[in-house]
Amino acid sequence: MGFDFDYEAPLLAPLPFEDFDIGLTLTPKVDKTSRITVRQNKYSVPARFIGTNVCVSLRADEVWVFERNELVVRHPRLAGRYGFRDLLDHYLEILRHKPGALEHSTGLAAARESGQFTDTHDAFWAAAIASRGRSEGTRALIEVLLLHRRLPDEAVVAGMKAVLEAGSVSPDLVAIEARKAVAAAGGPPPVVIAPQAAAVITEPGTAEPAEPEPESAQVISLPQRRPALPPDSRPEPSLAAYGQLLSIQPKGSV
């Protein structure tokens, strides 16, 4: 068998470039609770898909949800029937308008159970409620939870700790401190604005400008403005010829 395979291997077609989808493709509709029903179990999807059909790849141990060709969320597949699996991040846009529903939501319970909603989140929430009231304090927490979409979790938690130590509950300050934590951990460098062009110094009694003294650090400056063009020295055109043309009248004119 081994000799036969060595003989036939060069004659075989190459493997396809695309990965073969091993899941069962389904197109369930998202209900008003931002969930889809797959094999009598419910899974949450982002709230923007409410009322639309999404593409689902049902696999042996996972449920993949796609928006066109982009993977939106991967849920562990539930065993049995009539179960549900919710992610708190999928409901943040709704909870921003209905902050009172956050405390007893299934998404918050799942986030606490998984460890994504930490004691620091609870401390920030309690401080925000004490400072701004229950509704506005909960909205401040939701704004912080939205930061997890674009910043690492540990950076957001570090930002909340720094803001709480400063005696504030501002989500904007949490974002600033979280970005500082990302930079301290070796993240992308901050954006540096190039300084303006250095002035050219002309020594008195000389026609050539003096060269600026070299500095220890390299300075990247914008291109200097082009000098103004010299005035036009050509004589103005004479209008006498145009006057002669205007004085000639065609035949038959009045």
PDB file of C-alpha atoms in Angstrom:
ATOM      1  CA  MET A   1       0.000   0.000   0.000  1.00  0.00           C
ATOM      2  CA  GLY A   2       2.832   2.382   0.779  1.00  0.00           C
ATOM      3  CA  PHE A   3       4.483   1.814  -2.614  1.00  0.00           C
ATOM      4  CA  ASP A   4       1.154   2.323  -4.389  1.00  0.00           C
ATOM      5  CA  PHE A   5       0.590   5.622  -2.539  1.00  0.00           C
ATOM      6  CA  ASP A   6       4.029   6.917  -3.497  1.00  0.00           C
ATOM      7  CA  TYR A   7       3.183   6.135  -7.117  1.00  0.00           C
ATOM      8  CA  GLU A   8      -0.273   7.742  -7.051  1.00  0.00           C
ATOM      9  CA  ALA A   9       0.488  10.806  -4.870  1.00  0.00           C
ATOM     10  CA  PRO A  10       1.889  12.944  -7.739  1.00  0.00           C
ATOM     11  CA  LEU A  11      -1.261  12.218  -9.756  1.00  0.00           C
ATOM     12  CA  LEU A  12      -3.646  13.525  -7.059  1.00  0.00           C
ATOM     13  CA  ALA A  13      -5.214  16.989  -7.274  1.00  0.00           C
ATOM     14  CA  PRO A  14      -3.971  19.629  -4.809  1.00  0.00           C
ATOM     15  CA  LEU A  15      -5.941  20.429  -1.671  1.00  0.00           C
ATOM     16  CA  PRO A  16      -8.393  23.348  -1.958  1.00  0.00           C
ATOM     17  CA  PHE A  17      -7.354  26.743  -0.614  1.00  0.00           C
ATOM     18  CA  GLU A  18     -10.667  27.307   1.185  1.00  0.00           C
ATOM     19  CA  ASP A  19     -11.395  25.605   4.492  1.00  0.00           C
ATOM     20  CA  PHE A  20     -14.185  23.076   4.322  1.00  0.00           C
ATOM     21  CA  ASP A  21     -17.103  24.028   6.556  1.00  0.00           C
ATOM     22  CA  ILE A  22     -17.764  21.055   8.791  1.00  0.00           C
ATOM     23  CA  GLY A  23     -20.903  22.618  10.296  1.00  0.00           C
ATOM     24  CA  LEU A  24     -24.547  22.503   9.315  1.00  0.00           C
ATOM     25  CA  THR A  25     -25.609  25.818   7.768  1.00  0.00           C
ATOM     26  CA  LEU A  26     -28.785  27.371   9.192  1.00  0.00           C
ATOM     27  CA  THR A  27     -30.451  30.781   8.812  1.00  0.00           C
ATOM     28  CA  PRO A  28     -32.519  31.464  11.953  1.00  0.00           C
ATOM     29  CA  LYS A  29     -34.288  34.742  12.610  1.00  0.00           C
ATOM     30  CA  VAL A  30     -33.267  36.939  15.544  1.00  0.00           C
ATOM     31  CA  ASP A  31     -36.203  37.501  17.892  1.00  0.00           C
ATOM     32  CA  LYS A  32     -37.033  40.623  19.896  1.00  0.00           C
ATOM     33  CA  THR A  33     -34.848  39.444  22.804  1.00  0.00           C
ATOM     34  CA  SER A  34     -31.798  39.449  20.480  1.00  0.00           C
ATOM     35  CA  ARG A  35     -31.580  35.648  20.463  1.00  0.00           C
ATOM     36  CA  ILE A  36     -31.635  32.915  17.846  1.00  0.00           C
ATOM     37  CA  THR A  37     -33.089  29.453  18.336  1.00  0.00           C
ATOM     38  CA  VAL A  38     -30.865  26.558  17.248  1.00  0.00           C
ATOM     39  CA  ARG A  39     -31.936  22.994  18.014  1.00  0.00           C
ATOM     40  CA  GLN A  40     -34.405  24.218  20.684  1.00  0.00           C
ATOM     41  CA  ASN A  41     -31.723  26.236  22.498  1.00  0.00           C
ATOM     42  CA  LYS A  42     -31.302  30.011  22.443  1.00  0.00           C
ATOM     43  CA  TYR A  43     -28.107  31.992  21.846  1.00  0.00           C
ATOM     44  CA  SER A  44     -27.665  35.766  22.000  1.00  0.00           C
ATOM     45  CA  VAL A  45     -26.400  37.877  19.105  1.00  0.00           C
ATOM     46  CA  PRO A  46     -25.709  41.644  18.905  1.00  0.00           C
ATOM     47  CA  ALA A  47     -28.861  43.726  19.225  1.00  0.00           C
ATOM     48  CA  ARG A  48     -28.451  45.280  15.760  1.00  0.00           C
ATOM     49  CA  PHE A  49     -29.589  41.974  14.212  1.00  0.00           C
ATOM     50  CA  ILE A  50     -33.048  41.989  15.820  1.00  0.00           C
ATOM     51  CA  GLY A  51     -35.675  41.103  13.236  1.00  0.00           C
ATOM     52  CA  THR A  52     -33.187  39.831  10.622  1.00  0.00           C
ATOM     53  CA  ASN A  53     -31.928  36.414   9.594  1.00  0.00           C
ATOM     54  CA  VAL A  54     -28.329  35.459  10.323  1.00  0.00           C
ATOM     55  CA  CYS A  55     -26.163  32.659   8.964  1.00  0.00           C
ATOM     56  CA  VAL A  56     -25.245  30.002  11.522  1.00  0.00           C
ATOM     57  CA  SER A  57     -22.766  27.147  11.300  1.00  0.00           C
ATOM     58  CA  LEU A  58     -23.881  24.461  13.754  1.00  0.00           C
ATOM     59  CA  ARG A  59     -20.893  22.332  14.784  1.00  0.00           C
ATOM     60  CA  ALA A  60     -20.352  19.457  17.159  1.00  0.00           C
ATOM     61  CA  ASP A  61     -19.320  21.643  20.105  1.00  0.00           C
ATOM     62  CA  GLU A  62     -19.858  25.239  18.961  1.00  0.00           C
ATOM     63  CA  VAL A  63     -22.360  27.553  17.291  1.00  0.00           C
ATOM     64  CA  TRP A  64     -20.827  30.098  14.903  1.00  0.00           C
ATOM     65  CA  VAL A  65     -22.834  33.177  13.863  1.00  0.00           C
ATOM     66  CA  PHE A  66     -21.847  35.085  10.723  1.00  0.00           C
ATOM     67  CA  GLU A  67     -22.704  38.449   9.181  1.00  0.00           C
ATOM     68  CA  ARG A  68     -22.104  37.732   5.515  1.00  0.00           C
ATOM     69  CA  ASN A  69     -18.567  36.287   5.623  1.00  0.00           C
ATOM     70  CA  GLU A  70     -17.534  37.845   8.939  1.00  0.00           C
ATOM     71  CA  LEU A  71     -17.661  35.789  12.136  1.00  0.00           C
ATOM     72  CA  VAL A  72     -19.690  37.689  14.737  1.00  0.00           C
ATOM     73  CA  VAL A  73     -19.759  35.383  17.761  1.00  0.00           C
ATOM     74  CA  ARG A  74     -18.886  31.808  18.757  1.00  0.00           C
ATOM     75  CA  HIS A  75     -21.030  30.160  21.415  1.00  0.00           C
ATOM     76  CA  PRO A  76     -20.297  26.814  23.071  1.00  0.00           C
ATOM     77  CA  ARG A  77     -23.060  24.477  21.985  1.00  0.00           C
ATOM     78  CA  LEU A  78     -25.635  23.709  24.646  1.00  0.00           C
ATOM     79  CA  ALA A  79     -26.648  20.134  25.418  1.00  0.00           C
ATOM     80  CA  GLY A  80     -30.261  19.302  26.015  1.00  0.00           C
ATOM     81  CA  ARG A  81     -33.180  21.572  25.198  1.00  0.00           C
ATOM     82  CA  TYR A  82     -34.652  24.937  26.210  1.00  0.00           C
ATOM     83  CA  GLY A  83     -31.360  26.316  27.448  1.00  0.00           C
ATOM     84  CA  PHE A  84     -29.935  29.760  26.703  1.00  0.00           C
ATOM     85  CA  ARG A  85     -26.559  31.433  26.574  1.00  0.00           C
ATOM     86  CA  ASP A  86     -26.319  35.220  26.719  1.00  0.00           C
ATOM     87  CA  LEU A  87     -23.416  37.641  26.416  1.00  0.00           C
ATOM     88  CA  LEU A  88     -23.702  40.977  28.227  1.00  0.00           C
ATOM     89  CA  ASP A  89     -21.921  42.811  25.409  1.00  0.00           C
ATOM     90  CA  HIS A  90     -24.785  42.016  23.011  1.00  0.00           C
ATOM     91  CA  TYR A  91     -27.264  44.067  25.076  1.00  0.00           C
ATOM     92  CA  LEU A  92     -25.246  47.184  25.968  1.00  0.00           C
ATOM     93  CA  GLU A  93     -26.934  49.422  23.366  1.00  0.00           C
ATOM     94  CA  ILE A  94     -30.356  48.440  24.737  1.00  0.00           C
ATOM     95  CA  LEU A  95     -29.292  48.794  28.373  1.00  0.00           C
ATOM     96  CA  ARG A  96     -27.963  52.285  27.660  1.00  0.00           C
ATOM     97  CA  HIS A  97     -31.590  53.379  27.102  1.00  0.00           C
ATOM     98  CA  LYS A  98     -32.982  51.080  29.830  1.00  0.00           C
ATOM     99  CA  PRO A  99     -30.322  51.062  32.554  1.00  0.00           C
ATOM    100  CA  GLY A 100     -32.689  49.686  35.166  1.00  0.00           C
ATOM    101  CA  ALA A 101     -32.772  46.324  33.382  1.00  0.00           C
ATOM    102  CA  LEU A 102     -29.051  45.672  33.889  1.00  0.00           C
ATOM    103  CA  GLU A 103     -29.155  44.576  37.532  1.00  0.00           C
ATOM    104  CA  HIS A 104     -31.351  41.516  36.987  1.00  0.00           C
ATOM    105  CA  SER A 105     -30.356  40.677  33.401  1.00  0.00           C
ATOM    106  CA  THR A 106     -29.216  37.210  32.396  1.00  0.00           C
ATOM    107  CA  GLY A 107     -26.261  38.728  30.566  1.00  0.00           C
ATOM    108  CA  LEU A 108     -24.920  40.253  33.801  1.00  0.00           C
ATOM    109  CA  ALA A 109     -25.381  36.950  35.627  1.00  0.00           C
ATOM    110  CA  ALA A 110     -23.455  35.130  32.894  1.00  0.00           C
ATOM    111  CA  ALA A 111     -20.685  37.767  32.986  1.00  0.00           C
ATOM    112  CA  ARG A 112     -20.346  37.378  36.760  1.00  0.00           C
ATOM    113  CA  GLU A 113     -20.219  33.606  36.448  1.00  0.00           C
ATOM    114  CA  SER A 114     -17.518  33.701  33.763  1.00  0.00           C
ATOM    115  CA  GLY A 115     -15.401  36.245  35.669  1.00  0.00           C
ATOM    116  CA  GLN A 116     -15.641  38.976  33.024  1.00  0.00           C
ATOM    117  CA  PHE A 117     -17.574  41.217  35.422  1.00  0.00           C
ATOM    118  CA  THR A 118     -15.043  41.645  38.217  1.00  0.00           C
ATOM    119  CA  ASP A 119     -15.123  43.140  41.705  1.00  0.00           C
ATOM    120  CA  THR A 120     -13.617  46.307  40.234  1.00  0.00           C
ATOM    121  CA  HIS A 121     -16.674  46.656  37.987  1.00  0.00           C
ATOM    122  CA  ASP A 122     -18.921  46.305  41.042  1.00  0.00           C
ATOM    123  CA  ALA A 123     -16.894  48.899  42.962  1.00  0.00           C
ATOM    124  CA  PHE A 124     -17.067  51.353  40.064  1.00  0.00           C
ATOM    125  CA  TRP A 125     -20.796  50.745  39.688  1.00  0.00           C
ATOM    126  CA  ALA A 126     -21.443  51.375  43.390  1.00  0.00           C
ATOM    127  CA  ALA A 127     -19.355  54.568  43.350  1.00  0.00           C
ATOM    128  CA  ALA A 128     -21.103  55.799  40.198  1.00  0.00           C
ATOM    129  CA  ILE A 129     -24.553  55.216  41.719  1.00  0.00           C
ATOM    130  CA  ALA A 130     -23.526  57.052  44.908  1.00  0.00           C
ATOM    131  CA  SER A 131     -22.228  59.997  42.849  1.00  0.00           C
ATOM    132  CA  ARG A 132     -24.751  60.258  40.005  1.00  0.00           C
ATOM    133  CA  GLY A 133     -27.804  58.296  41.052  1.00  0.00           C
ATOM    134  CA  ARG A 134     -28.911  54.840  39.953  1.00  0.00           C
ATOM    135  CA  SER A 135     -29.835  55.584  36.336  1.00  0.00           C
ATOM    136  CA  GLU A 136     -26.927  57.869  35.428  1.00  0.00           C
ATOM    137  CA  GLY A 137     -24.482  55.783  37.457  1.00  0.00           C
ATOM    138  CA  THR A 138     -25.525  52.657  35.583  1.00  0.00           C
ATOM    139  CA  ARG A 139     -25.130  54.487  32.265  1.00  0.00           C
ATOM    140  CA  ALA A 140     -21.595  55.434  33.327  1.00  0.00           C
ATOM    141  CA  LEU A 141     -20.856  51.758  33.957  1.00  0.00           C
ATOM    142  CA  ILE A 142     -22.276  50.819  30.544  1.00  0.00           C
ATOM    143  CA  GLU A 143     -19.986  53.369  28.876  1.00  0.00           C
ATOM    144  CA  VAL A 144     -17.070  51.677  30.623  1.00  0.00           C
ATOM    145  CA  LEU A 145     -18.267  48.244  29.515  1.00  0.00           C
ATOM    146  CA  LEU A 146     -18.295  49.487  25.917  1.00  0.00           C
ATOM    147  CA  LEU A 147     -14.561  50.192  26.257  1.00  0.00           C
ATOM    148  CA  HIS A 148     -13.942  46.434  26.389  1.00  0.00           C
ATOM    149  CA  ARG A 149     -14.729  46.275  22.661  1.00  0.00           C
ATOM    150  CA  ARG A 150     -11.646  48.244  21.661  1.00  0.00           C
ATOM    151  CA  LEU A 151      -9.297  47.939  24.654  1.00  0.00           C
ATOM    152  CA  PRO A 152      -7.926  44.894  26.521  1.00  0.00           C
ATOM    153  CA  ASP A 153      -9.885  43.805  29.580  1.00  0.00           C
ATOM    154  CA  GLU A 154      -6.956  44.198  31.964  1.00  0.00           C
ATOM    155  CA  ALA A 155      -6.353  47.757  30.699  1.00  0.00           C
ATOM    156  CA  VAL A 156      -9.977  48.758  31.339  1.00  0.00           C
ATOM    157  CA  VAL A 157      -9.846  47.265  34.834  1.00  0.00           C
ATOM    158  CA  ALA A 158      -6.621  49.160  35.533  1.00  0.00           C
ATOM    159  CA  GLY A 159      -8.272  52.352  34.281  1.00  0.00           C
ATOM    160  CA  MET A 160     -11.222  51.893  36.636  1.00  0.00           C
ATOM    161  CA  LYS A 161      -8.886  51.314  39.600  1.00  0.00           C
ATOM    162  CA  ALA A 162      -6.917  54.476  38.820  1.00  0.00           C
ATOM    163  CA  VAL A 163     -10.070  56.585  38.459  1.00  0.00           C
ATOM    164  CA  LEU A 164     -11.561  55.226  41.688  1.00  0.00           C
ATOM    165  CA  GLU A 165      -8.347  56.040  43.548  1.00  0.00           C
ATOM    166  CA  ALA A 166      -8.616  59.593  42.211  1.00  0.00           C
ATOM    167  CA  GLY A 167     -12.174  59.851  43.561  1.00  0.00           C
ATOM    168  CA  SER A 168     -13.882  60.077  40.163  1.00  0.00           C
ATOM    169  CA  VAL A 169     -16.350  57.966  38.175  1.00  0.00           C
ATOM    170  CA  SER A 170     -15.914  59.558  34.754  1.00  0.00           C
ATOM    171  CA  PRO A 171     -15.943  57.059  31.855  1.00  0.00           C
ATOM    172  CA  ASP A 172     -13.765  59.444  29.818  1.00  0.00           C
ATOM    173  CA  LEU A 173     -11.073  59.323  32.495  1.00  0.00           C
ATOM    174  CA  VAL A 174     -11.322  55.528  32.532  1.00  0.00           C
ATOM    175  CA  ALA A 175     -10.652  55.508  28.785  1.00  0.00           C
ATOM    176  CA  ILE A 176      -7.615  57.768  29.225  1.00  0.00           C
ATOM    177  CA  GLU A 177      -6.164  55.666  32.027  1.00  0.00           C
ATOM    178  CA  ALA A 178      -6.851  52.458  30.087  1.00  0.00           C
ATOM    179  CA  ARG A 179      -4.917  53.798  27.090  1.00  0.00           C
ATOM    180  CA  LYS A 180      -2.070  54.722  29.430  1.00  0.00           C
ATOM    181  CA  ALA A 181      -2.061  51.149  30.710  1.00  0.00           C
ATOM    182  CA  VAL A 182      -1.894  49.835  27.144  1.00  0.00           C
ATOM    183  CA  ALA A 183       1.050  52.116  26.370  1.00  0.00           C
ATOM    184  CA  ALA A 184       2.846  51.082  29.578  1.00  0.00           C
ATOM    185  CA  ALA A 185       2.380  47.435  28.669  1.00  0.00           C
ATOM    186  CA  GLY A 186       4.109  47.913  25.311  1.00  0.00           C
ATOM    187  CA  GLY A 187       1.099  48.666  23.149  1.00  0.00           C
ATOM    188  CA  PRO A 188       1.084  50.929  20.079  1.00  0.00           C
ATOM    189  CA  PRO A 189       2.996  54.196  20.618  1.00  0.00           C
ATOM    190  CA  PRO A 190       1.045  57.442  20.986  1.00  0.00           C
ATOM    191  CA  VAL A 191       0.639  59.725  17.985  1.00  0.00           C
ATOM    192  CA  VAL A 192       3.323  62.434  17.904  1.00  0.00           C
ATOM    193  CA  ILE A 193       2.553  65.755  16.183  1.00  0.00           C
ATOM    194  CA  ALA A 194       5.470  67.119  14.164  1.00  0.00           C
ATOM    195  CA  PRO A 195       6.716  70.561  15.319  1.00  0.00           C
ATOM    196  CA  GLN A 196       6.525  73.616  13.101  1.00  0.00           C
ATOM    197  CA  ALA A 197       9.360  74.539  10.750  1.00  0.00           C
ATOM    198  CA  ALA A 198      12.305  76.163  12.459  1.00  0.00           C
ATOM    199  CA  ALA A 199      12.903  79.833  11.632  1.00  0.00           C
ATOM    200  CA  VAL A 200      15.861  80.628   9.335  1.00  0.00           C
ATOM    201  CA  ILE A 201      18.209  83.188  10.966  1.00  0.00           C
ATOM    202  CA  THR A 202      20.116  85.607   8.735  1.00  0.00           C
ATOM    203  CA  GLU A 203      23.324  87.037  10.083  1.00  0.00           C
ATOM    204  CA  PRO A 204      23.645  90.825   9.747  1.00  0.00           C
ATOM    205  CA  GLY A 205      25.792  91.968   6.814  1.00  0.00           C
ATOM    206  CA  THR A 206      25.556  88.647   4.971  1.00  0.00           C
ATOM    207  CA  ALA A 207      23.364  87.574   2.088  1.00  0.00           C
ATOM    208  CA  GLU A 208      23.313  83.849   2.886  1.00  0.00           C
ATOM    209  CA  PRO A 209      21.225  82.620   5.805  1.00  0.00           C
ATOM    210  CA  ALA A 210      23.107  81.049   8.662  1.00  0.00           C
ATOM    211  CA  GLU A 211      22.766  77.327   9.168  1.00  0.00           C
ATOM    212  CA  PRO A 212      20.809  76.442  12.327  1.00  0.00           C
ATOM    213  CA  GLU A 213      22.802  74.827  15.068  1.00  0.00           C
ATOM    214  CA  PRO A 214      22.396  71.031  15.240  1.00  0.00           C
ATOM    215  CA  GLU A 215      20.285  69.780  18.096  1.00  0.00           C
ATOM    216  CA  SER A 216      20.658  66.609  20.056  1.00  0.00           C
ATOM    217  CA  ALA A 217      17.291  65.235  18.901  1.00  0.00           C
ATOM    218  CA  GLN A 218      16.182  64.893  15.311  1.00  0.00           C
ATOM    219  CA  VAL A 219      13.397  67.323  14.423  1.00  0.00           C
ATOM    220  CA  ILE A 220      10.925  66.471  11.689  1.00  0.00           C
ATOM    221  CA  SER A 221       9.430  69.671  10.309  1.00  0.00           C
ATOM    222  CA  LEU A 222       6.898  70.496   7.672  1.00  0.00           C
ATOM    223  CA  PRO A 223       8.117  71.744   4.247  1.00  0.00           C
ATOM    224  CA  GLN A 224       8.809  75.449   4.128  1.00  0.00           C
ATOM    225  CA  ARG A 225       6.450  77.676   2.201  1.00  0.00           C
ATOM    226  CA  ARG A 226       7.565  78.506  -1.315  1.00  0.00           C
ATOM    227  CA  PRO A 227       8.824  82.104  -1.846  1.00  0.00           C
ATOM    228  CA  ALA A 228       6.534  84.523  -3.597  1.00  0.00           C
ATOM    229  CA  LEU A 229       6.918  84.808  -7.360  1.00  0.00           C
ATOM    230  CA  PRO A 230       8.669  87.978  -8.679  1.00  0.00           C
ATOM    231  CA  PRO A 231       6.391  90.649 -10.175  1.00  0.00           C
ATOM    232  CA  ASP A 232       5.748  90.548 -13.914  1.00  0.00           C
ATOM    233  CA  SER A 233       8.180  92.958 -15.639  1.00  0.00           C
ATOM    234  CA  ARG A 234       6.566  92.798 -19.066  1.00  0.00           C
ATOM    235  CA  PRO A 235       4.956  96.087 -20.331  1.00  0.00           C
ATOM    236  CA  GLU A 236       1.218  96.309 -20.307  1.00  0.00           C
ATOM    237  CA  PRO A 237      -0.397  95.747 -23.728  1.00  0.00           C
ATOM    238  CA  SER A 238      -1.498  98.843 -25.652  1.00  0.00           C
ATOM    239  CA  LEU A 239      -5.199  99.359 -26.258  1.00  0.00           C
ATOM    240  CA  ALA A 240      -4.747 101.601 -29.315  1.00  0.00           C
ATOM    241  CA  ALA A 241      -5.214  98.753 -31.781  1.00  0.00           C
ATOM    242  CA  TYR A 242      -8.493  97.787 -30.131  1.00  0.00           C
ATOM    243  CA  GLY A 243      -9.691 101.377 -30.404  1.00  0.00           C
ATOM    244  CA  GLN A 244      -9.050 101.454 -34.139  1.00  0.00           C
ATOM    245  CA  LEU A 245     -11.045  98.259 -34.605  1.00  0.00           C
ATOM    246  CA  LEU A 246     -13.972  99.680 -32.675  1.00  0.00           C
ATOM    247  CA  SER A 247     -13.989 102.885 -34.746  1.00  0.00           C
ATOM    248  CA  ILE A 248     -14.440 100.982 -38.054  1.00  0.00           C
ATOM    249  CA  GLN A 249     -18.129 100.451 -38.844  1.00  0.00           C
ATOM    250  CA  PRO A 250     -19.305  97.831 -41.326  1.00  0.00           C
ATOM    251  CA  LYS A 251     -21.096  98.849 -44.541  1.00  0.00           C
ATOM    252  CA  GLY A 252     -24.808  99.326 -44.226  1.00  0.00           C
ATOM    253  CA  SER A 253     -24.659 100.175 -40.547  1.00  0.00           C
ATOM    254  CA  VAL A 254     -26.525 103.152 -39.124  1.00  0.00           C
TER     255      VAL A 254
END
